[in-house]
C-alpha cells in the first residue's frame, strides 16, 4: 500500500511540475473560471466542443500541487472524448473523492485514482475537485464562474 501511495505521489508531482495541456486554446468555444478561496487555487478551463465531442481542452491558472495535478489529469482524461463521457467522469471523480473507498470505481478511473487519497483530507477535496467543477461549468454554460464555496445545485456540493 505504501508503494502504491508513493507511486500516486510521483504521478501527482509529475503533473504538478509538468502540467499537460497548460495554456490558452485559440479554438476553444467554452470557458469557465474556477476559484477555491480556501486554498487560493484559481483555474480557467478552455474547451473546444465540436459535434458533442471535446476536440481540445486546456487550463490556465495557479494553485497548489493537488489542484494543478488534478487539472492536468482531467484534461488528459477528457480530451478527444464525447461530452457525455466527460460529464460522467465529473460525477465519478466526485464520488471517488467524496464517497467511501470503492475499488471498482478507482479501477475504472485509472490514472485519476492517484487522487483518491484526498478523501481523507476534506480541505484537499476542494483542491482536487476544482478543475472538474470548472470543466462541468464550461460544458454546461459556455462561460461561467464557479467557486468551491458556492454550491452548485446540480451537484449538491
Ligand atoms: Zn489547493
Short mmCIF file of C-alpha atoms and ligand atoms in Angstrom, two decimals:
data_model
loop_
_atom_site.label_atom_id
_atom_site.label_comp_id
_atom_site.label_asym_id
_atom_site.label_seq_id
_atom_site.Cartn_x
_atom_site.Cartn_y
_atom_site.Cartn_z
CA UNK A 1 0.00 0.00 0.00
CA UNK A 2 2.79 2.45 0.82
CA UNK A 3 4.43 1.62 -2.52
CA UNK A 4 1.18 2.45 -4.25
CA UNK A 5 0.99 5.71 -2.31
CA UNK A 6 4.50 6.60 -3.38
CA UNK A 7 3.61 5.92 -6.99
CA UNK A 8 0.50 8.08 -6.64
CA UNK A 9 2.62 10.83 -5.12
CA UNK A 10 5.03 10.65 -8.03
CA UNK A 11 2.29 10.95 -10.63
CA UNK A 12 0.81 13.95 -8.79
CA UNK A 13 4.19 15.69 -8.55
CA UNK A 14 4.93 14.96 -12.20
CA UNK A 15 1.65 16.53 -13.33
CA UNK A 16 2.22 19.45 -10.98
CA UNK A 17 5.69 20.15 -12.35
CA UNK A 18 4.90 19.43 -15.99
CA UNK A 19 1.18 20.07 -16.39
CA UNK A 20 -0.35 18.69 -19.59
CA UNK A 21 -2.48 20.91 -21.82
CA UNK A 22 -1.48 24.02 -19.90
CA UNK A 23 -2.08 27.39 -21.58
CA UNK A 24 -4.57 29.14 -23.81
CA UNK A 25 -6.56 27.33 -26.50
CA UNK A 26 -7.22 29.55 -29.53
CA UNK A 27 -10.02 27.40 -30.96
CA UNK A 28 -11.88 27.00 -27.64
CA UNK A 29 -15.60 27.83 -27.67
CA UNK A 30 -16.35 27.18 -23.98
CA UNK A 31 -14.63 28.71 -20.98
CA UNK A 32 -15.13 28.79 -17.24
CA UNK A 33 -13.22 30.18 -14.27
CA UNK A 34 -12.98 28.28 -11.03
CA UNK A 35 -11.85 29.52 -7.64
CA UNK A 36 -11.18 27.70 -4.42
CA UNK A 37 -10.94 30.52 -1.86
CA UNK A 38 -9.96 28.17 0.97
CA UNK A 39 -6.66 27.33 -0.70
CA UNK A 40 -6.35 30.17 -3.20
CA UNK A 41 -6.48 27.92 -6.26
CA UNK A 42 -7.62 29.65 -9.45
CA UNK A 43 -8.17 27.94 -12.75
CA UNK A 44 -9.57 28.75 -16.16
CA UNK A 45 -10.66 25.84 -18.31
CA UNK A 46 -10.93 26.22 -22.10
CA UNK A 47 -12.79 23.63 -24.14
CA UNK A 48 -13.25 23.21 -27.87
CA UNK A 49 -16.53 21.34 -28.32
CA UNK A 50 -17.49 20.17 -31.78
CA UNK A 51 -20.43 17.84 -32.53
CA UNK A 52 -20.74 16.70 -28.92
CA UNK A 53 -17.06 15.87 -28.68
CA UNK A 54 -14.26 17.54 -26.76
CA UNK A 55 -11.78 18.22 -29.53
CA UNK A 56 -9.44 20.21 -27.35
CA UNK A 57 -9.13 21.22 -23.73
CA UNK A 58 -6.61 23.25 -21.77
CA UNK A 59 -6.29 25.04 -18.46
CA UNK A 60 -4.53 28.07 -17.05
CA UNK A 61 -4.16 29.42 -13.56
CA UNK A 62 -2.25 28.99 -10.38
CA UNK A 63 -2.79 26.77 -7.42
CA UNK A 64 -1.42 24.10 -5.17
CA UNK A 65 0.12 20.85 -6.41
CA UNK A 66 -3.12 18.92 -5.97
CA UNK A 67 -5.23 21.40 -7.93
CA UNK A 68 -2.73 21.60 -10.78
CA UNK A 69 -2.20 17.87 -10.97
CA UNK A 70 -5.94 17.28 -10.94
CA UNK A 71 -6.47 19.82 -13.74
CA UNK A 72 -3.67 18.27 -15.78
CA UNK A 73 -5.03 14.74 -15.31
CA UNK A 74 -8.55 16.00 -16.09
CA UNK A 75 -7.51 17.45 -19.45
CA UNK A 76 -5.74 14.21 -20.39
CA UNK A 77 -8.80 12.18 -19.38
CA UNK A 78 -11.43 14.11 -21.36
CA UNK A 79 -9.52 15.19 -24.47
CA UNK A 80 -10.97 13.61 -27.58
CA UNK A 81 -13.91 12.17 -25.61
CA UNK A 82 -17.64 12.77 -26.06
CA UNK A 83 -19.13 15.43 -23.78
CA UNK A 84 -21.37 12.91 -22.00
CA UNK A 85 -18.36 10.73 -21.24
CA UNK A 86 -16.67 13.78 -19.68
CA UNK A 87 -19.79 14.60 -17.66
CA UNK A 88 -19.85 11.04 -16.37
CA UNK A 89 -16.19 11.34 -15.35
CA UNK A 90 -17.04 14.56 -13.47
CA UNK A 91 -19.64 12.61 -11.48
CA UNK A 92 -17.42 9.58 -10.94
CA UNK A 93 -14.47 11.69 -9.87
CA UNK A 94 -16.69 13.50 -7.36
CA UNK A 95 -17.86 10.14 -5.99
CA UNK A 96 -14.27 8.93 -5.72
CA UNK A 97 -13.06 11.91 -3.67
CA UNK A 98 -16.16 12.42 -1.51
CA UNK A 99 -17.53 8.91 -1.10
CA UNK A 100 -16.22 5.82 0.66
CA UNK A 101 -13.36 3.89 -0.92
CA UNK A 102 -14.59 1.99 -3.96
CA UNK A 103 -12.01 -0.25 -5.61
CA UNK A 104 -14.10 -0.89 -8.73
CA UNK A 105 -14.63 2.83 -9.28
CA UNK A 106 -10.94 3.57 -8.76
CA UNK A 107 -10.02 0.90 -11.26
CA UNK A 108 -12.45 2.36 -13.78
CA UNK A 109 -10.98 5.83 -13.29
CA UNK A 110 -7.48 4.53 -13.99
CA UNK A 111 -4.84 7.21 -13.63
CA UNK A 112 -7.32 9.58 -11.97
CA UNK A 113 -7.30 7.23 -8.99
CA UNK A 114 -3.96 8.73 -7.93
CA UNK A 115 -6.08 11.48 -6.35
CA UNK A 116 -8.28 9.14 -4.30
CA UNK A 117 -6.18 9.81 -1.20
CA UNK A 118 -7.60 13.33 -0.87
CA UNK A 119 -10.83 11.89 0.50
CA UNK A 120 -9.05 11.70 3.86
CA UNK A 121 -8.41 15.45 3.77
CA UNK A 122 -11.66 17.43 3.34
CA UNK A 123 -9.89 20.70 2.52
CA UNK A 124 -7.93 18.92 -0.22
CA UNK A 125 -11.10 17.51 -1.77
CA UNK A 126 -11.87 21.05 -2.97
CA UNK A 127 -8.41 21.42 -4.50
CA UNK A 128 -8.83 18.14 -6.37
CA UNK A 129 -12.43 18.85 -7.44
CA UNK A 130 -11.92 22.41 -8.66
CA UNK A 131 -10.86 21.53 -12.21
CA UNK A 132 -13.79 19.13 -12.55
CA UNK A 133 -16.38 21.63 -11.30
CA UNK A 134 -14.90 24.16 -13.71
CA UNK A 135 -14.99 21.73 -16.63
CA UNK A 136 -18.63 21.00 -15.79
CA UNK A 137 -19.42 24.74 -15.78
CA UNK A 138 -17.67 25.25 -19.11
CA UNK A 139 -19.53 22.34 -20.73
CA UNK A 140 -22.87 23.43 -19.27
CA UNK A 141 -22.78 27.14 -19.73
CA UNK A 142 -20.37 28.32 -22.36
CA UNK A 143 -18.87 30.85 -19.99
CA UNK A 144 -19.14 30.65 -16.24
CA UNK A 145 -17.67 31.23 -12.85
CA UNK A 146 -17.59 28.60 -10.18
CA UNK A 147 -16.41 28.64 -6.62
CA UNK A 148 -15.98 25.68 -4.32
CA UNK A 149 -17.72 27.84 -1.70
CA UNK A 150 -20.91 28.48 -3.66
CA UNK A 151 -22.74 25.20 -4.06
CA UNK A 152 -23.70 24.03 -7.49
CA UNK A 153 -27.35 22.96 -7.14
CA UNK A 154 -26.88 20.24 -9.72
CA UNK A 155 -24.21 18.64 -7.58
CA UNK A 156 -25.30 19.48 -4.03
CA UNK A 157 -21.72 20.15 -3.06
ZN1 LIG B 1 -5.41 23.81 -3.36
#
